[in-house]
C-alpha cells in the first residue's frame, strides 16, 4: 500500500496500452504521426488504485474517416474492456480545447495529461493549451471550481466528521487535494502543498486498501469495511484508522479554506497587481487588521507578551476574521522554541481571551481548527491532544469528540444571556466530554480531568467546583427528564441533592441544551427540550429563595471617612495589564454614566466596577485595562476630566459617538440580543436591574445614561466582564426613595433595551 | 390482527418495553409525541408570571399483535404504565387488514 505500488500499477497499464496501441496502429495501416493515447486525472499523475478507472484521451488530427477512427478505437479498447474499466474520449486538439472550456471536469483532468503511446508533440501541445487556458482564465475558473466543490461537499459531507465517509468525494478528501493542486498550477496564489503530503499519501493508502479488501471500486468507508482496512494498514483498530483519516482530512480542508480566503482577498484587490500599500488598523496590543486578516506584529517578541497568541485568537474570533498564515507560523515557531509559554496559573487576561474565543459562536470554529492544525492549542491546553479527532462509535453522534465539543461551545455561545456566568458555561461546554476516550464512565473521568485544567486556566476554587459539577452531571438533566417521573418529589430531590444552587442549575440547563443541539436530531428534539425545561422549572421552584444576582459591595471605614468629607478623590494603582481606580465623589444624578464616559474616552476598557452611594457621596472601584496606544493615565488628569464633566458633559457624548463610529468600520460577528431583568429586592428596599449584554465600548455609559433619563437613583452598581460578555447589576430606587413600581420598572427596562439596540 | 397504540409518560417507556419483551413481544415502534387529555396541561407560576403548558410530552408506542393475543398485550402495557396519577396515558387497539414483512414477503400473522 504505497505510492510505489500505485505507480507500478500505472506503469503496468501503460505497457499494456502501448502494446494495444501498436497492434491497433498496425491494423489501421497508419504511423503514429498525429495520433496518441494519453492518460489524464489520477492515472495521468501515475497513481492507480486497484479499482480505479483508466481515464484516457485518444488524440487524433482528423486523419481518419469516421469509420476508420471508430475501428481504430475499438481495436485499441476492446481487449482492455475485458480486464479493466476504461473512461475514454476521442478528440482532436481543438475539440479538446473546447471541451475543457465548457466542462470543468475535463479541464481539471487535462492538467495532469501524460503521454502513454504515440505522437509526443501532439500531447505536449494539448498539455500546454490546457495549462495556458487554465492560467489565463483562473479568475473565472477558480470561482467555478469553488462552486463545484461546495456542491460536492454539500452532497458528500465532511470526511473528518462522518462515521462512514467517502474518502474521495467528501470535504477534505482526495478530490479536494486535486483541487488544491489545480489552484497551485493556476499560479493565482502559492499553495504550500507540502503541508498536505502526509494527508495525501494517507488517504490514497486508505482508498487503495479499501478497494483491495472490499474487492470493489467504491470509495465509501463503511463500518463493515473499516476493521479490515485498519487491520491491513497495521492499525490497532478501526478507531485509530478513522482518527488518522479525520486528521488527514482536516489538514486538507484547513489548507483549502485558507487558500480560498487568500484568493477572495486577491479578487477584491484586483488580483493584487496595482495594489497600494494595504491599509492596516490596530485592533489590540501588537495586533493589526490587514487585508481582512488578523496579523501579529512580526517584530513582537512573544517572550515579552505571552498573551499575544490568545489575544490574537480571541480578537480574530470576535471580529469574525481569520488569522494570517504567517502569524500562525510565528506563534507556533515561538512556542516550539519554548518562548511565550503561559505561566501556571494563567493570568486573568489570558483566561478572558480564552473565554472570548470560545464565546464567539460560529466564527470560533475556524480559528480553533487552525490552532489545532498549527499545533498551537496543545501548548496552551495539552489535554486537547488526547481528544484530537477522537472518533465516537455512537449512533447518536455525528462528530468526533473534539469537534462535538467545539460545536457545543458554538451552541452555548447563543445561550450566554440565559445564565449569570457565561464564562463557566462556555468553558464547561468546550470541555464537557474531556473524559471520553477510556472505558471509564466519561462523566466521572471528566470531573477528575477538568479540575487541574480549570485551576491552571486560573479559575478560583469556587468556580472550579461549579465546573466539576457541570462536567460530572452534564447528562443528568436529560437522563432524569426522560427516564424519571417528574411528578415524583423524589425525582426533584435527586437533582437538588447534587446541584447546589440556582446559578449551577441555570448553567447545567444551558449546557444540556447546547450539548443536545450539538449532538444533532438523533439526540435532541423539541420534545426532549420541553421535558428538560419542565424538570428545571420544577427544581427551580423547589430552590426558591436563593438569589442569583450580585450583592451590593461593602464600603471600608477609610472610604467612609473620605466619603463623609464630601470631596472628590481619585486614587490610581498600577496593576498587571491595567489599573485599579478608586473614586470617591459627591453623589449627583448621572454620576455612574459620567465616570464611565470619562474612563471610556480616556481609552480605558472597563473589566469590572463596584460602586455604592453612601449619604451624599459615592464610592467607586474600577478595574480597567488600557487600549493599545492609549495615553498614560494619572490620578490627577482623571480627576480633572471628571470635574470638567461635572460642569459640562456634552463633550463626552460627542467623543463617545466619534469612537463608536470609528469602531463601526471594524467587522463584527452576530451576538445574542441583550437581556434586561428586573426584580424587587425586599432586603435592600431597592429594585434590581440586571443587564446582560455583549461587551462593547461605551456600554456602561449608555446604561447609566438610560437610568438617569428614567429619573431613578442608582444606589449601587456591580459590573462584571466575563470574556466578551458583560453583566451589569444596578440597585436603583425612585428619587424619593423606595423601589420602583412594576410599571416604572418595565418603563426603565424597555428604555434600556432601546438604548442597547 | 390488531394494531395496539399506547400513549405513555416518557419515563414509563423502559418498564413497558421490558414488560412487553417478557410477554414475548419482539418488535415495537416508539416515537416522541405531545398532546393532552383530561390532564389538560398545567398552569405554573414562575417568577410571578403565569404560563400554561398546553402540550405535555408523551411517548407513542405501537405494537402489532395477533387477535388472540391483543387483549393480553393491552393488559401488559396498562399494568406496566400505570402510576395511578393523572396523565398516565391511553391504550387503544385498531383492526389491521394486512401485514407484510418487507424482507421475506410473508403475510398475515406470520409477518408479525
Tab-separated table of N, CA and C in Angstrom, chain A residues 9-148:
chain	number	residue	atom	x	y	z
A	9	UNK	N	1.423	-0.035	-10.663
A	9	UNK	CA	0.177	-0.436	-11.300
A	9	UNK	C	-0.065	0.423	-12.544
A	10	UNK	N	0.256	1.711	-12.408
A	10	UNK	CA	0.081	2.643	-13.516
A	10	UNK	C	1.032	2.293	-14.675
A	11	UNK	N	2.280	1.969	-14.311
A	11	UNK	CA	3.256	1.593	-15.354
A	11	UNK	C	2.803	0.347	-16.107
A	12	UNK	N	2.267	-0.584	-15.372
A	12	UNK	CA	1.805	-1.828	-15.970
A	12	UNK	C	0.701	-1.541	-16.992
A	13	UNK	N	-0.235	-0.665	-16.612
A	13	UNK	CA	-1.300	-0.300	-17.544
A	13	UNK	C	-0.730	0.412	-18.757
A	14	UNK	N	0.275	1.249	-18.517
A	14	UNK	CA	0.931	1.948	-19.628
A	14	UNK	C	1.466	0.942	-20.664
A	15	UNK	N	2.170	-0.058	-20.133
A	15	UNK	CA	2.785	-1.047	-21.037
A	15	UNK	C	1.723	-1.777	-21.852
A	16	UNK	N	0.645	-2.144	-21.159
A	16	UNK	CA	-0.453	-2.849	-21.811
A	16	UNK	C	-1.058	-1.976	-22.914
A	17	UNK	N	-1.322	-0.728	-22.572
A	17	UNK	CA	-1.913	0.199	-23.542
A	17	UNK	C	-0.988	0.416	-24.738
A	18	UNK	N	0.315	0.514	-24.456
A	18	UNK	CA	1.287	0.719	-25.525
A	18	UNK	C	1.234	-0.441	-26.534
A	19	UNK	N	1.179	-1.681	-26.005
A	19	UNK	CA	1.150	-2.826	-26.918
A	19	UNK	C	-0.149	-2.829	-27.725
A	20	UNK	N	-1.255	-2.480	-27.053
A	20	UNK	CA	-2.533	-2.434	-27.775
A	20	UNK	C	-2.514	-1.354	-28.850
A	21	UNK	N	-1.900	-0.207	-28.512
A	21	UNK	CA	-1.829	0.912	-29.447
A	21	UNK	C	-1.062	0.485	-30.713
A	22	UNK	N	0.061	-0.197	-30.483
A	22	UNK	CA	0.875	-0.625	-31.634
A	22	UNK	C	0.113	-1.612	-32.524
A	23	UNK	N	-0.606	-2.528	-31.869
A	23	UNK	CA	-1.391	-3.501	-32.640
A	23	UNK	C	-2.466	-2.781	-33.459
A	24	UNK	N	-3.168	-1.849	-32.808
A	24	UNK	CA	-4.255	-1.136	-33.489
A	24	UNK	C	-3.725	-0.295	-34.644
A	25	UNK	N	-2.544	0.288	-34.417
A	25	UNK	CA	-1.909	1.101	-35.435
A	25	UNK	C	-1.593	0.257	-36.688
A	26	UNK	N	-1.052	-0.916	-36.411
A	26	UNK	CA	-0.681	-1.825	-37.483
A	26	UNK	C	-1.906	-2.222	-38.299
A	27	UNK	N	-2.990	-2.571	-37.537
A	27	UNK	CA	-4.220	-2.980	-38.219
A	27	UNK	C	-4.754	-1.859	-39.097
A	28	UNK	N	-4.625	-0.616	-38.616
A	28	UNK	CA	-5.156	0.523	-39.371
A	28	UNK	C	-4.226	0.929	-40.506
A	29	UNK	N	-3.002	0.424	-40.477
A	29	UNK	CA	-2.034	0.747	-41.507
A	29	UNK	C	-1.594	2.196	-41.461
A	30	UNK	N	-1.475	2.779	-40.250
A	30	UNK	CA	-1.048	4.176	-40.124
A	30	UNK	C	0.253	4.234	-39.322
A	31	UNK	N	0.939	5.399	-39.410
A	31	UNK	CA	2.028	5.613	-38.463
A	31	UNK	C	1.497	6.502	-37.329
A	32	UNK	N	2.353	6.724	-36.330
A	32	UNK	CA	1.804	7.409	-35.140
A	32	UNK	C	1.857	8.933	-35.245
A	33	UNK	N	2.141	9.452	-36.397
A	33	UNK	CA	2.146	10.913	-36.556
A	33	UNK	C	0.721	11.452	-36.364
A	34	UNK	N	0.572	12.360	-35.427
A	34	UNK	CA	-0.746	12.948	-35.194
A	34	UNK	C	-1.717	12.008	-34.534
A	35	UNK	N	-1.216	11.014	-33.813
A	35	UNK	CA	-2.094	10.060	-33.146
A	35	UNK	C	-1.458	9.669	-31.811
A	36	UNK	N	-2.237	9.757	-30.740
A	36	UNK	CA	-1.629	9.456	-29.433
A	36	UNK	C	-2.675	8.983	-28.430
A	37	UNK	N	-2.215	8.228	-27.454
A	37	UNK	CA	-3.051	7.881	-26.296
A	37	UNK	C	-2.410	8.548	-25.092
A	38	UNK	N	-3.215	9.265	-24.322
A	38	UNK	CA	-2.666	9.953	-23.145
A	38	UNK	C	-3.528	9.649	-21.934
A	39	UNK	N	-2.880	9.639	-20.760
A	39	UNK	CA	-3.600	9.426	-19.507
A	39	UNK	C	-3.943	10.780	-18.897
A	40	UNK	N	-5.111	10.885	-18.264
A	40	UNK	CA	-5.483	12.136	-17.579
A	40	UNK	C	-5.895	11.819	-16.144
A	41	UNK	N	-6.093	12.866	-15.340
A	41	UNK	CA	-6.530	12.680	-13.948
A	41	UNK	C	-5.497	11.933	-13.133
A	42	UNK	N	-5.976	11.088	-12.216
A	42	UNK	CA	-5.087	10.358	-11.316
A	42	UNK	C	-4.139	9.450	-12.086
A	43	UNK	N	-4.649	8.840	-13.136
A	43	UNK	CA	-3.811	7.990	-13.980
A	43	UNK	C	-2.729	8.835	-14.645
A	44	UNK	N	-3.084	10.053	-15.004
A	44	UNK	CA	-2.108	10.963	-15.580
A	44	UNK	C	-0.964	11.243	-14.622
A	45	UNK	N	-1.284	11.295	-13.332
A	45	UNK	CA	-0.229	11.516	-12.330
A	45	UNK	C	0.516	10.233	-12.013
A	46	UNK	N	0.124	9.130	-12.657
A	46	UNK	CA	0.800	7.870	-12.410
A	46	UNK	C	0.380	7.216	-11.115
A	47	UNK	N	-0.851	7.485	-10.679
A	47	UNK	CA	-1.325	6.899	-9.433
A	47	UNK	C	-2.579	6.094	-9.721
A	48	UNK	N	-2.519	4.792	-9.583
A	48	UNK	CA	-3.698	3.970	-9.849
A	48	UNK	C	-4.007	3.090	-8.661
A	49	UNK	N	-5.232	3.211	-8.141
A	49	UNK	CA	-5.686	2.276	-7.117
A	49	UNK	C	-6.254	1.056	-7.837
A	50	UNK	N	-6.350	-0.100	-7.114
A	50	UNK	CA	-6.784	-1.320	-7.798
A	50	UNK	C	-8.114	-1.162	-8.516
A	51	UNK	N	-9.045	-0.408	-7.955
A	51	UNK	CA	-10.365	-0.307	-8.582
A	51	UNK	C	-10.542	0.910	-9.470
A	52	UNK	N	-9.483	1.702	-9.651
A	52	UNK	CA	-9.652	2.954	-10.408
A	52	UNK	C	-9.928	2.690	-11.879
A	53	UNK	N	-10.723	3.590	-12.468
A	53	UNK	CA	-10.904	3.580	-13.920
A	53	UNK	C	-9.613	4.052	-14.577
A	54	UNK	N	-9.391	3.592	-15.815
A	54	UNK	CA	-8.313	4.175	-16.607
A	54	UNK	C	-8.916	5.351	-17.364
A	55	UNK	N	-8.521	6.558	-16.973
A	55	UNK	CA	-9.013	7.742	-17.686
A	55	UNK	C	-8.043	8.062	-18.810
A	56	UNK	N	-8.479	7.888	-20.056
A	56	UNK	CA	-7.563	8.166	-21.174
A	56	UNK	C	-8.215	9.046	-22.234
A	57	UNK	N	-7.377	9.741	-22.978
A	57	UNK	CA	-7.834	10.519	-24.135
A	57	UNK	C	-7.100	9.980	-25.354
A	58	UNK	N	-7.868	9.724	-26.411
A	58	UNK	CA	-7.243	9.331	-27.670
A	58	UNK	C	-7.245	10.578	-28.550
A	59	UNK	N	-6.037	11.056	-28.870
A	59	UNK	CA	-5.911	12.308	-29.621
A	59	UNK	C	-5.593	11.991	-31.084
A	60	UNK	N	-6.285	12.695	-31.996
A	60	UNK	CA	-6.001	12.500	-33.418
A	60	UNK	C	-6.043	13.843	-34.127
A	61	UNK	N	-5.760	13.850	-35.423
A	61	UNK	CA	-5.760	15.129	-36.150
A	61	UNK	C	-6.760	15.104	-37.289
A	62	UNK	N	-7.766	14.259	-37.168
A	62	UNK	CA	-8.788	14.193	-38.201
A	62	UNK	C	-8.321	13.443	-39.446
A	63	UNK	N	-7.242	12.651	-39.315
A	63	UNK	CA	-6.709	11.966	-40.497
A	63	UNK	C	-7.503	10.724	-40.867
A	64	UNK	N	-8.413	10.300	-39.958
A	64	UNK	CA	-9.219	9.102	-40.210
A	64	UNK	C	-10.594	9.474	-40.746
A	65	UNK	N	-11.201	8.568	-41.501
A	65	UNK	CA	-12.630	8.714	-41.764
A	65	UNK	C	-13.338	8.316	-40.475
A	66	UNK	N	-14.628	8.644	-40.358
A	66	UNK	CA	-15.367	8.338	-39.131
A	66	UNK	C	-15.308	6.841	-38.830
A	67	UNK	N	-15.506	6.024	-39.863
A	67	UNK	CA	-15.498	4.569	-39.656
A	67	UNK	C	-14.126	4.055	-39.250
A	68	UNK	N	-13.104	4.553	-39.942
A	68	UNK	CA	-11.750	4.090	-39.642
A	68	UNK	C	-11.364	4.466	-38.225
A	69	UNK	N	-11.803	5.674	-37.792
A	69	UNK	CA	-11.484	6.126	-36.437
A	69	UNK	C	-12.120	5.204	-35.404
A	70	UNK	N	-13.413	4.888	-35.618
A	70	UNK	CA	-14.065	4.058	-34.605
A	70	UNK	C	-13.510	2.639	-34.629
A	71	UNK	N	-13.068	2.194	-35.795
A	71	UNK	CA	-12.450	0.873	-35.838
A	71	UNK	C	-11.130	0.871	-35.067
A	72	UNK	N	-10.356	1.950	-35.255
A	72	UNK	CA	-9.083	2.066	-34.542
A	72	UNK	C	-9.320	2.061	-33.020
A	73	UNK	N	-10.299	2.846	-32.618
A	73	UNK	CA	-10.585	2.958	-31.172
A	73	UNK	C	-11.055	1.614	-30.614
A	74	UNK	N	-11.898	0.939	-31.408
A	74	UNK	CA	-12.380	-0.370	-30.947
A	74	UNK	C	-11.241	-1.378	-30.817
A	75	UNK	N	-10.361	-1.367	-31.802
A	75	UNK	CA	-9.215	-2.273	-31.737
A	75	UNK	C	-8.363	-2.006	-30.503
A	76	UNK	N	-8.274	-0.737	-30.190
A	76	UNK	CA	-7.459	-0.350	-29.031
A	76	UNK	C	-8.133	-0.745	-27.716
A	77	UNK	N	-9.448	-0.515	-27.643
A	77	UNK	CA	-10.103	-0.638	-26.341
A	77	UNK	C	-10.721	-2.014	-26.050
A	78	UNK	N	-11.131	-2.737	-27.079
A	78	UNK	CA	-11.827	-3.999	-26.813
A	78	UNK	C	-11.059	-4.940	-25.886
A	79	UNK	N	-9.785	-5.181	-26.187
A	79	UNK	CA	-9.053	-6.106	-25.304
A	79	UNK	C	-8.992	-5.580	-23.869
A	80	UNK	N	-9.037	-4.236	-23.739
A	80	UNK	CA	-8.917	-3.603	-22.429
A	80	UNK	C	-10.174	-3.821	-21.592
A	81	UNK	N	-11.322	-3.766	-22.273
A	81	UNK	CA	-12.596	-3.844	-21.554
A	81	UNK	C	-12.774	-5.167	-20.806
A	82	UNK	N	-12.065	-6.212	-21.304
A	82	UNK	CA	-12.188	-7.488	-20.612
A	82	UNK	C	-11.603	-7.438	-19.203
A	83	UNK	N	-10.547	-6.634	-19.014
A	83	UNK	CA	-9.861	-6.686	-17.723
A	83	UNK	C	-9.993	-5.404	-16.905
A	84	UNK	N	-10.248	-4.274	-17.532
A	84	UNK	CA	-10.264	-3.008	-16.790
A	84	UNK	C	-11.500	-2.193	-17.166
A	85	UNK	N	-11.851	-1.264	-16.284
A	85	UNK	CA	-12.890	-0.345	-16.718
A	85	UNK	C	-12.205	0.930	-17.207
A	86	UNK	N	-12.641	1.374	-18.360
A	86	UNK	CA	-11.962	2.468	-19.036
A	86	UNK	C	-12.930	3.624	-19.219
A	87	UNK	N	-12.443	4.828	-18.973
A	87	UNK	CA	-13.236	6.020	-19.247
A	87	UNK	C	-12.463	6.782	-20.316
A	88	UNK	N	-12.983	6.795	-21.545
A	88	UNK	CA	-12.175	7.369	-22.621
A	88	UNK	C	-12.915	8.441	-23.395
A	89	UNK	N	-12.135	9.286	-24.066
A	89	UNK	CA	-12.731	10.229	-25.018
A	89	UNK	C	-11.812	10.256	-26.241
A	90	UNK	N	-12.390	10.588	-27.379
A	90	UNK	CA	-11.623	10.635	-28.628
A	90	UNK	C	-11.762	12.052	-29.176
A	91	UNK	N	-10.660	12.790	-29.265
A	91	UNK	CA	-10.777	14.205	-29.636
A	91	UNK	C	-9.583	14.684	-30.452
A	92	UNK	N	-9.822	15.740	-31.219
A	92	UNK	CA	-8.705	16.463	-31.827
A	92	UNK	C	-8.254	17.511	-30.818
A	93	UNK	N	-7.156	18.195	-31.156
A	93	UNK	CA	-6.638	19.225	-30.253
A	93	UNK	C	-7.688	20.323	-30.020
A	94	UNK	N	-8.342	20.758	-31.109
A	94	UNK	CA	-9.342	21.816	-30.977
A	94	UNK	C	-10.534	21.350	-30.151
A	95	UNK	N	-10.977	20.131	-30.437
A	95	UNK	CA	-12.115	19.600	-29.673
A	95	UNK	C	-11.772	19.513	-28.182
A	96	UNK	N	-10.529	19.130	-27.904
A	96	UNK	CA	-10.101	19.036	-26.504
A	96	UNK	C	-10.171	20.404	-25.843
A	97	UNK	N	-9.691	21.424	-26.568
A	97	UNK	CA	-9.705	22.779	-26.022
A	97	UNK	C	-11.139	23.220	-25.730
A	98	UNK	N	-12.038	22.956	-26.679
A	98	UNK	CA	-13.439	23.355	-26.483
A	98	UNK	C	-14.058	22.625	-25.301
A	99	UNK	N	-13.769	21.315	-25.218
A	99	UNK	CA	-14.351	20.524	-24.128
A	99	UNK	C	-13.872	21.047	-22.783
A	100	UNK	N	-12.578	21.392	-22.709
A	100	UNK	CA	-12.026	21.889	-21.444
A	100	UNK	C	-12.676	23.204	-21.061
A	101	UNK	N	-12.953	24.033	-22.067
A	101	UNK	CA	-13.546	25.326	-21.746
A	101	UNK	C	-14.965	25.203	-21.237
A	102	UNK	N	-15.680	24.201	-21.749
A	102	UNK	CA	-17.082	24.115	-21.334
A	102	UNK	C	-17.286	23.166	-20.150
A	103	UNK	N	-16.288	22.341	-19.847
A	103	UNK	CA	-16.501	21.367	-18.768
A	103	UNK	C	-15.313	21.399	-17.795
A	104	UNK	N	-15.612	21.824	-16.585
A	104	UNK	CA	-14.576	21.980	-15.567
A	104	UNK	C	-13.837	20.670	-15.307
A	105	UNK	N	-14.610	19.565	-15.295
A	105	UNK	CA	-14.013	18.260	-15.002
A	105	UNK	C	-12.951	17.904	-16.033
A	106	UNK	N	-13.273	18.163	-17.312
A	106	UNK	CA	-12.325	17.888	-18.386
A	106	UNK	C	-11.081	18.752	-18.203
A	107	UNK	N	-11.308	20.042	-17.911
A	107	UNK	CA	-10.180	20.958	-17.738
A	107	UNK	C	-9.265	20.478	-16.620
A	108	UNK	N	-9.857	20.039	-15.503
A	108	UNK	CA	-9.045	19.585	-14.367
A	108	UNK	C	-8.256	18.328	-14.732
A	109	UNK	N	-8.919	17.393	-15.409
A	109	UNK	CA	-8.256	16.150	-15.795
A	109	UNK	C	-7.069	16.415	-16.690
A	110	UNK	N	-7.218	17.379	-17.613
A	110	UNK	CA	-6.169	17.658	-18.588
A	110	UNK	C	-4.923	18.284	-17.974
A	111	UNK	N	-5.081	18.864	-16.758
A	111	UNK	CA	-3.913	19.464	-16.123
A	111	UNK	C	-2.852	18.400	-15.836
A	112	UNK	N	-3.305	17.128	-15.743
A	112	UNK	CA	-2.373	16.046	-15.431
A	112	UNK	C	-2.094	15.159	-16.651
A	113	UNK	N	-2.349	15.663	-17.848
A	113	UNK	CA	-2.223	14.809	-19.040
A	113	UNK	C	-0.778	14.300	-19.210
A	114	UNK	N	-0.667	13.037	-19.644
A	114	UNK	CA	0.657	12.401	-19.774
A	114	UNK	C	0.615	11.433	-20.956
A	115	UNK	N	1.654	11.461	-21.792
A	115	UNK	CA	1.729	10.577	-22.971
A	115	UNK	C	1.876	9.119	-22.548
A	116	UNK	N	1.075	8.241	-23.187
A	116	UNK	CA	1.283	6.802	-22.987
A	116	UNK	C	1.893	6.197	-24.245
A	117	UNK	N	1.296	6.549	-25.387
A	117	UNK	CA	1.830	6.000	-26.632
A	117	UNK	C	1.495	6.941	-27.778
A	118	UNK	N	2.328	6.976	-28.798
A	118	UNK	CA	2.033	7.756	-29.983
A	118	UNK	C	2.817	9.046	-30.073
A	119	UNK	N	2.182	10.048	-30.700
A	119	UNK	CA	2.828	11.305	-31.050
A	119	UNK	C	3.020	12.205	-29.821
A	120	UNK	N	4.278	12.297	-29.357
A	120	UNK	CA	4.569	13.079	-28.148
A	120	UNK	C	4.275	14.556	-28.371
A	121	UNK	N	4.557	15.072	-29.568
A	121	UNK	CA	4.343	16.505	-29.833
A	121	UNK	C	2.884	16.899	-29.673
A	122	UNK	N	2.007	15.992	-30.120
A	122	UNK	CA	0.572	16.277	-30.024
A	122	UNK	C	0.153	16.404	-28.549
A	123	UNK	N	0.643	15.492	-27.722
A	123	UNK	CA	0.280	15.526	-26.296
A	123	UNK	C	0.853	16.779	-25.644
A	124	UNK	N	2.071	17.141	-26.017
A	124	UNK	CA	2.681	18.342	-25.443
A	124	UNK	C	1.865	19.582	-25.810
A	125	UNK	N	1.393	19.652	-27.067
A	125	UNK	CA	0.583	20.821	-27.458
A	125	UNK	C	-0.706	20.881	-26.655
A	126	UNK	N	-1.358	19.722	-26.506
A	126	UNK	CA	-2.612	19.704	-25.742
A	126	UNK	C	-2.335	20.106	-24.294
A	127	UNK	N	-1.226	19.620	-23.768
A	127	UNK	CA	-0.881	19.949	-22.390
A	127	UNK	C	-0.659	21.453	-22.235
A	128	UNK	N	0.071	22.054	-23.166
A	128	UNK	CA	0.325	23.492	-22.993
A	128	UNK	C	-0.938	24.304	-23.254
A	129	UNK	N	-1.800	23.847	-24.165
A	129	UNK	CA	-3.117	24.505	-24.337
A	129	UNK	C	-3.854	24.534	-23.003
A	130	UNK	N	-3.878	23.355	-22.365
A	130	UNK	CA	-4.677	23.217	-21.142
A	130	UNK	C	-4.130	24.107	-20.039
A	131	UNK	N	-2.812	24.076	-19.843
A	131	UNK	CA	-2.213	24.878	-18.781
A	131	UNK	C	-2.391	26.361	-19.056
A	132	UNK	N	-2.145	26.771	-20.312
A	132	UNK	CA	-2.292	28.184	-20.662
A	132	UNK	C	-3.703	28.671	-20.386
A	133	UNK	N	-4.653	27.869	-20.863
A	133	UNK	CA	-6.041	28.289	-20.708
A	133	UNK	C	-6.426	28.347	-19.224
A	134	UNK	N	-5.955	27.363	-18.473
A	134	UNK	CA	-6.278	27.321	-17.037
A	134	UNK	C	-5.717	28.546	-16.323
A	135	UNK	N	-4.494	28.906	-16.668
A	135	UNK	CA	-3.874	30.071	-16.017
A	135	UNK	C	-4.531	31.364	-16.462
A	136	UNK	N	-4.800	31.446	-17.775
A	136	UNK	CA	-5.334	32.674	-18.336
A	136	UNK	C	-6.735	32.958	-17.783
A	137	UNK	N	-7.504	31.884	-17.596
A	137	UNK	CA	-8.890	32.084	-17.159
A	137	UNK	C	-9.102	31.777	-15.682
A	138	UNK	N	-7.994	31.799	-14.909
A	138	UNK	CA	-8.097	31.438	-13.486
A	138	UNK	C	-9.160	32.262	-12.763
A	139	UNK	N	-9.281	33.532	-13.147
A	139	UNK	CA	-10.233	34.397	-12.442
A	139	UNK	C	-11.664	33.895	-12.556
A	140	UNK	N	-11.986	33.265	-13.683
A	140	UNK	CA	-13.339	32.738	-13.837
A	140	UNK	C	-13.430	31.283	-13.399
A	141	UNK	N	-12.352	30.556	-13.675
A	141	UNK	CA	-12.419	29.110	-13.443
A	141	UNK	C	-12.301	28.759	-11.968
A	142	UNK	N	-11.526	29.521	-11.193
A	142	UNK	CA	-11.391	29.181	-9.780
A	142	UNK	C	-12.709	29.345	-9.013
A	143	UNK	N	-13.452	30.442	-9.242
A	143	UNK	CA	-14.771	30.511	-8.598
A	143	UNK	C	-15.678	29.359	-9.036
A	144	UNK	N	-15.546	28.954	-10.305
A	144	UNK	CA	-16.341	27.834	-10.800
A	144	UNK	C	-15.946	26.552	-10.053
A	145	UNK	N	-14.646	26.400	-9.863
A	145	UNK	CA	-14.139	25.246	-9.111
A	145	UNK	C	-14.660	25.277	-7.678
A	146	UNK	N	-14.621	26.465	-7.085
A	146	UNK	CA	-15.077	26.594	-5.694
A	146	UNK	C	-16.535	26.185	-5.579
A	147	UNK	N	-17.339	26.640	-6.547
A	147	UNK	CA	-18.754	26.327	-6.518
A	147	UNK	C	-18.984	24.822	-6.653
A	148	UNK	N	-18.229	24.203	-7.548
A	148	UNK	CA	-18.438	22.769	-7.726
A	148	UNK	C	-18.012	22.007	-6.478
